[in-house]
mmCIF file of C-alpha atoms in Angstrom:
data_model
loop_
_atom_site.group_PDB
_atom_site.id
_atom_site.type_symbol
_atom_site.label_atom_id
_atom_site.label_comp_id
_atom_site.label_asym_id
_atom_site.label_seq_id
_atom_site.Cartn_x
_atom_site.Cartn_y
_atom_site.Cartn_z
ATOM 1 C CA UNK A 1 138.405 144.739 145.589
ATOM 2 C CA UNK A 2 139.968 143.471 142.389
ATOM 3 C CA UNK A 3 139.257 144.959 138.987
ATOM 4 C CA UNK A 4 137.663 142.776 136.359
ATOM 5 C CA UNK A 5 140.750 142.112 134.283
ATOM 6 C CA UNK A 6 140.073 140.360 131.022
ATOM 7 C CA UNK A 7 142.556 137.712 129.931
ATOM 8 C CA UNK A 8 144.981 138.544 127.131
ATOM 9 C CA UNK A 9 143.008 138.525 123.916
ATOM 10 C CA UNK A 10 143.132 135.025 122.481
ATOM 11 C CA UNK A 11 142.408 134.226 118.870
ATOM 12 C CA UNK A 12 140.151 131.291 118.080
ATOM 13 C CA UNK A 13 143.015 129.630 116.200
ATOM 14 C CA UNK A 14 145.558 130.240 118.965
ATOM 15 C CA UNK A 15 146.584 126.998 120.705
ATOM 16 C CA UNK A 16 146.014 126.835 124.453
ATOM 17 C CA UNK A 17 148.075 124.296 126.371
ATOM 18 C CA UNK A 18 146.638 122.945 129.630
ATOM 19 C CA UNK A 19 148.654 120.523 131.774
ATOM 20 C CA UNK A 20 146.914 118.507 134.510
ATOM 21 C CA UNK A 21 148.957 117.480 137.565
ATOM 22 C CA UNK A 22 147.297 115.234 140.133
ATOM 23 C CA UNK A 23 148.207 115.827 143.778
ATOM 24 C CA UNK A 24 150.512 113.222 145.316
ATOM 25 C CA UNK A 25 148.868 113.664 148.712
ATOM 26 C CA UNK A 26 145.234 114.544 148.051
ATOM 27 C CA UNK A 27 143.575 112.191 145.529
ATOM 28 C CA UNK A 28 140.681 114.635 145.177
ATOM 29 C CA UNK A 29 142.856 117.560 144.053
ATOM 30 C CA UNK A 30 144.334 118.313 140.626
ATOM 31 C CA UNK A 31 146.221 121.373 139.367
ATOM 32 C CA UNK A 32 145.661 122.632 135.813
ATOM 33 C CA UNK A 33 148.468 124.849 134.514
ATOM 34 C CA UNK A 34 147.491 126.928 131.476
ATOM 35 C CA UNK A 35 149.901 128.339 128.877
ATOM 36 C CA UNK A 36 148.352 131.799 129.257
ATOM 37 C CA UNK A 37 146.943 133.882 132.088
ATOM 38 C CA UNK A 38 143.519 132.770 133.296
ATOM 39 C CA UNK A 39 143.050 135.724 135.647
ATOM 40 C CA UNK A 40 145.784 138.129 136.823
ATOM 41 C CA UNK A 41 143.808 139.775 139.629
ATOM 42 C CA UNK A 42 144.952 137.703 142.602
ATOM 43 C CA UNK A 43 143.993 134.367 144.135
ATOM 44 C CA UNK A 44 140.303 133.420 144.222
ATOM 45 C CA UNK A 45 138.941 130.378 146.055
ATOM 46 C CA UNK A 46 135.381 129.040 145.761
ATOM 47 C CA UNK A 47 134.388 126.371 148.282
ATOM 48 C CA UNK A 48 131.105 125.537 146.554
ATOM 49 C CA UNK A 49 128.874 126.330 143.612
ATOM 50 C CA UNK A 50 126.949 128.986 145.510
ATOM 51 C CA UNK A 51 130.220 130.831 146.247
ATOM 52 C CA UNK A 52 131.122 131.069 142.554
ATOM 53 C CA UNK A 53 128.507 133.705 141.694
ATOM 54 C CA UNK A 54 130.314 136.438 139.800
ATOM 55 C CA UNK A 55 132.937 134.098 138.386
ATOM 56 C CA UNK A 56 132.056 132.943 134.863
ATOM 57 C CA UNK A 57 134.830 130.334 134.975
ATOM 58 C CA UNK A 58 133.863 129.145 138.448
ATOM 59 C CA UNK A 59 130.230 128.776 137.438
ATOM 60 C CA UNK A 60 131.251 126.923 134.275
ATOM 61 C CA UNK A 61 133.403 124.476 136.255
ATOM 62 C CA UNK A 62 130.839 123.796 138.994
ATOM 63 C CA UNK A 63 128.263 123.122 136.276
ATOM 64 C CA UNK A 64 130.217 119.948 135.471
ATOM 65 C CA UNK A 65 128.650 118.410 138.572
ATOM 66 C CA UNK A 66 131.622 116.656 140.201
ATOM 67 C CA UNK A 67 133.627 119.767 141.100
ATOM 68 C CA UNK A 68 133.693 120.557 144.839
ATOM 69 C CA UNK A 69 136.093 123.518 144.952
ATOM 70 C CA UNK A 70 137.912 125.860 142.574
ATOM 71 C CA UNK A 71 141.080 127.896 143.168
ATOM 72 C CA UNK A 72 142.025 130.365 140.413
ATOM 73 C CA UNK A 73 145.413 132.085 140.598
ATOM 74 C CA UNK A 74 147.280 133.516 137.629
ATOM 75 C CA UNK A 75 147.633 130.788 135.031
ATOM 76 C CA UNK A 76 146.775 127.956 137.432
ATOM 77 C CA UNK A 77 143.365 126.491 138.244
ATOM 78 C CA UNK A 78 143.297 123.962 141.091
ATOM 79 C CA UNK A 79 140.223 121.755 141.261
ATOM 80 C CA UNK A 80 138.924 119.746 144.194
ATOM 81 C CA UNK A 81 136.507 117.014 143.141
ATOM 82 C CA UNK A 82 133.770 115.245 145.073
ATOM 83 C CA UNK A 83 135.214 112.185 146.907
ATOM 84 C CA UNK A 84 132.900 109.779 145.080
ATOM 85 C CA UNK A 85 133.726 111.184 141.635
ATOM 86 C CA UNK A 86 136.408 109.829 139.286
ATOM 87 C CA UNK A 87 138.991 111.887 137.425
ATOM 88 C CA UNK A 88 138.406 109.764 134.334
ATOM 89 C CA UNK A 89 136.677 112.030 131.845
ATOM 90 C CA UNK A 90 136.479 114.878 134.372
ATOM 91 C CA UNK A 91 139.982 116.183 133.622
ATOM 92 C CA UNK A 92 139.167 116.539 129.924
ATOM 93 C CA UNK A 93 135.874 118.285 130.741
ATOM 94 C CA UNK A 94 137.669 120.716 133.056
ATOM 95 C CA UNK A 95 140.266 121.471 130.396
ATOM 96 C CA UNK A 96 137.527 122.095 127.840
ATOM 97 C CA UNK A 97 135.701 124.418 130.253
ATOM 98 C CA UNK A 98 138.850 126.452 130.909
ATOM 99 C CA UNK A 99 139.614 126.683 127.189
ATOM 100 C CA UNK A 100 136.034 127.723 126.349
ATOM 101 C CA UNK A 101 136.135 130.442 129.015
ATOM 102 C CA UNK A 102 139.388 131.859 127.671
ATOM 103 C CA UNK A 103 138.085 131.901 124.103
ATOM 104 C CA UNK A 104 134.865 133.624 125.189
ATOM 105 C CA UNK A 105 136.744 136.878 125.789
ATOM 106 C CA UNK A 106 135.007 137.334 129.157
ATOM 107 C CA UNK A 107 137.082 137.657 132.351
ATOM 108 C CA UNK A 108 137.237 134.552 134.521
ATOM 109 C CA UNK A 109 136.485 136.681 137.591
ATOM 110 C CA UNK A 110 134.198 139.724 137.670
ATOM 111 C CA UNK A 111 134.910 142.840 139.746
ATOM 112 C CA UNK A 112 132.122 141.968 142.186
ATOM 113 C CA UNK A 113 134.194 139.097 143.601
ATOM 114 C CA UNK A 114 136.789 139.843 146.279
ATOM 115 C CA UNK A 115 140.155 138.038 146.268
ATOM 116 C CA UNK A 116 140.687 135.217 148.760
ATOM 117 C CA UNK A 117 141.757 136.597 152.096
ATOM 118 C CA UNK A 118 139.930 139.933 151.812
ATOM 119 C CA UNK A 119 137.641 138.863 154.637
ATOM 120 C CA UNK A 120 140.441 137.151 156.555
ATOM 121 C CA UNK A 121 139.864 134.953 159.555
ATOM 122 C CA UNK A 122 141.962 135.330 162.690
ATOM 123 C CA UNK A 123 145.237 133.428 163.050
ATOM 124 C CA UNK A 124 143.551 131.202 165.632
ATOM 125 C CA UNK A 125 140.741 130.345 163.213
ATOM 126 C CA UNK A 126 143.221 129.609 160.434
ATOM 127 C CA UNK A 127 145.234 127.422 162.796
ATOM 128 C CA UNK A 128 142.123 125.447 163.703
ATOM 129 C CA UNK A 129 141.310 124.901 160.021
ATOM 130 C CA UNK A 130 144.845 123.692 159.267
ATOM 131 C CA UNK A 131 144.924 121.435 162.337
ATOM 132 C CA UNK A 132 141.685 119.790 161.235
ATOM 133 C CA UNK A 133 143.194 119.264 157.787
ATOM 134 C CA UNK A 134 146.295 117.657 159.308
ATOM 135 C CA UNK A 135 144.245 115.339 161.515
ATOM 136 C CA UNK A 136 141.655 114.407 158.910
ATOM 137 C CA UNK A 137 143.721 114.053 155.732
ATOM 138 C CA UNK A 138 147.411 114.909 155.614
ATOM 139 C CA UNK A 139 148.875 112.845 158.445
ATOM 140 C CA UNK A 140 146.729 109.864 157.577
ATOM 141 C CA UNK A 141 148.207 109.961 154.077
ATOM 142 C CA UNK A 142 151.861 110.121 155.140
ATOM 143 C CA UNK A 143 151.578 107.874 158.212
ATOM 144 C CA UNK A 144 152.397 104.880 156.036
ATOM 145 C CA UNK A 145 155.850 106.377 155.460
ATOM 146 C CA UNK A 146 156.305 106.994 159.176
ATOM 147 C CA UNK A 147 155.991 110.733 158.708
ATOM 148 C CA UNK A 148 154.004 113.464 160.381
ATOM 149 C CA UNK A 149 153.465 117.196 159.851
ATOM 150 C CA UNK A 150 152.749 119.235 162.985
ATOM 151 C CA UNK A 151 151.335 122.732 163.297
ATOM 152 C CA UNK A 152 153.517 125.095 165.317
ATOM 153 C CA UNK A 153 151.502 128.294 164.917
ATOM 154 C CA UNK A 154 149.909 130.719 162.496
ATOM 155 C CA UNK A 155 151.242 134.250 162.789
ATOM 156 C CA UNK A 156 150.252 137.116 160.542
ATOM 157 C CA UNK A 157 148.911 134.743 157.928
ATOM 158 C CA UNK A 158 152.152 132.710 157.924
ATOM 159 C CA UNK A 159 151.865 129.019 158.733
ATOM 160 C CA UNK A 160 154.732 127.490 160.741
ATOM 161 C CA UNK A 161 155.036 123.700 160.673
ATOM 162 C CA UNK A 162 157.490 120.934 161.571
ATOM 163 C CA UNK A 163 157.990 117.529 160.008
ATOM 164 C CA UNK A 164 158.982 114.424 161.923
ATOM 165 C CA UNK A 165 159.502 110.711 161.437
ATOM 166 C CA UNK A 166 159.982 109.593 157.856
ATOM 167 C CA UNK A 167 159.517 113.145 156.539
ATOM 168 C CA UNK A 168 162.408 114.741 158.420
ATOM 169 C CA UNK A 169 165.427 115.048 156.152
ATOM 170 C CA UNK A 170 163.677 113.016 153.478
ATOM 171 C CA UNK A 171 164.610 113.805 149.897
ATOM 172 C CA UNK A 172 160.946 113.695 148.924
ATOM 173 C CA UNK A 173 159.888 116.202 151.590
ATOM 174 C CA UNK A 174 159.891 119.100 149.137
ATOM 175 C CA UNK A 175 157.666 117.129 146.769
ATOM 176 C CA UNK A 176 155.357 116.265 149.669
ATOM 177 C CA UNK A 177 154.756 119.945 150.380
ATOM 178 C CA UNK A 178 154.724 121.453 146.925
ATOM 179 C CA UNK A 179 152.610 118.766 145.279
ATOM 180 C CA UNK A 180 150.216 118.103 148.108
ATOM 181 C CA UNK A 181 150.204 119.942 151.404
ATOM 182 C CA UNK A 182 150.406 123.423 149.897
ATOM 183 C CA UNK A 183 147.403 122.785 147.650
ATOM 184 C CA UNK A 184 145.410 121.316 150.526
ATOM 185 C CA UNK A 185 146.188 124.284 152.777
ATOM 186 C CA UNK A 186 145.021 126.701 150.093
ATOM 187 C CA UNK A 187 141.805 124.719 149.849
ATOM 188 C CA UNK A 188 140.889 125.119 153.535
ATOM 189 C CA UNK A 189 142.729 128.358 154.346
ATOM 190 C CA UNK A 190 143.355 130.508 151.256
ATOM 191 C CA UNK A 191 144.283 133.393 153.564
ATOM 192 C CA UNK A 192 147.607 131.685 154.371
ATOM 193 C CA UNK A 193 150.308 133.657 152.533
ATOM 194 C CA UNK A 194 153.384 131.557 153.354
ATOM 195 C CA UNK A 195 154.351 128.180 154.755
ATOM 196 C CA UNK A 196 157.474 128.251 156.932
ATOM 197 C CA UNK A 197 159.406 125.082 157.725
ATOM 198 C CA UNK A 198 160.525 125.193 161.362
ATOM 199 C CA UNK A 199 162.011 121.687 161.227
ATOM 200 C CA UNK A 200 165.750 121.164 161.698
ATOM 201 C CA UNK A 201 166.471 118.844 158.791
ATOM 202 C CA UNK A 202 169.748 117.450 160.108
ATOM 203 C CA UNK A 203 170.083 115.091 157.153
ATOM 204 C CA UNK A 204 169.100 117.627 154.520
ATOM 205 C CA UNK A 205 170.942 120.478 152.843
ATOM 206 C CA UNK A 206 168.010 122.850 153.149
ATOM 207 C CA UNK A 207 164.455 123.010 154.480
ATOM 208 C CA UNK A 208 161.877 121.463 152.193
ATOM 209 C CA UNK A 209 160.246 124.857 151.859
ATOM 210 C CA UNK A 210 162.214 128.153 151.913
ATOM 211 C CA UNK A 211 161.787 130.046 155.165
ATOM 212 C CA UNK A 212 161.458 133.361 153.380
ATOM 213 C CA UNK A 213 159.385 132.011 150.520
ATOM 214 C CA UNK A 214 155.734 132.648 149.960
ATOM 215 C CA UNK A 215 153.149 130.390 148.477
ATOM 216 C CA UNK A 216 152.845 130.818 144.714
ATOM 217 C CA UNK A 217 149.548 132.379 143.708
#
């Protein structure tokens, strides 16, 4: 179980930069990168308001009303919004909530909350969750470009996938994963520690995701 690590002490007059980056694949997901550490104690995922008990930042964000999920990792906070909600106005409110939490001096995550993956599901269960994500959201989004992402297997928390059609060898494949698929996978299966590209990108110089790389926290 993680310790309750308070963020670096921030003065009231110290500027805090927060950059919002909307997902290119999932319109309901947005990543907020903060200029300082939000919480250094690992990756924490909250799939709903009731799951955020023990996280002052999580509770503050869910109180906004349109937030459906929260992923806190290092200096990045990834928000999933309700499908019927609009980002207009919500992004600013999220940024204000993050800033207010940092200035409060309280840790974003308390020691009573376990990091994502502590109560890990089996590889088969993770595979089922990812397959549902591919069928329901991902492949529908990239079908218009003639592309498809297929699940090969999940082994030891590592997700093996292949890309076909318009995605194979495509120069934008790396963007597709890093800006969209990776975030979506963390939303449904935060226990996944790495995504491995098993595709032979004949037209590309390298796989769109490093084989030995791990997902950034």
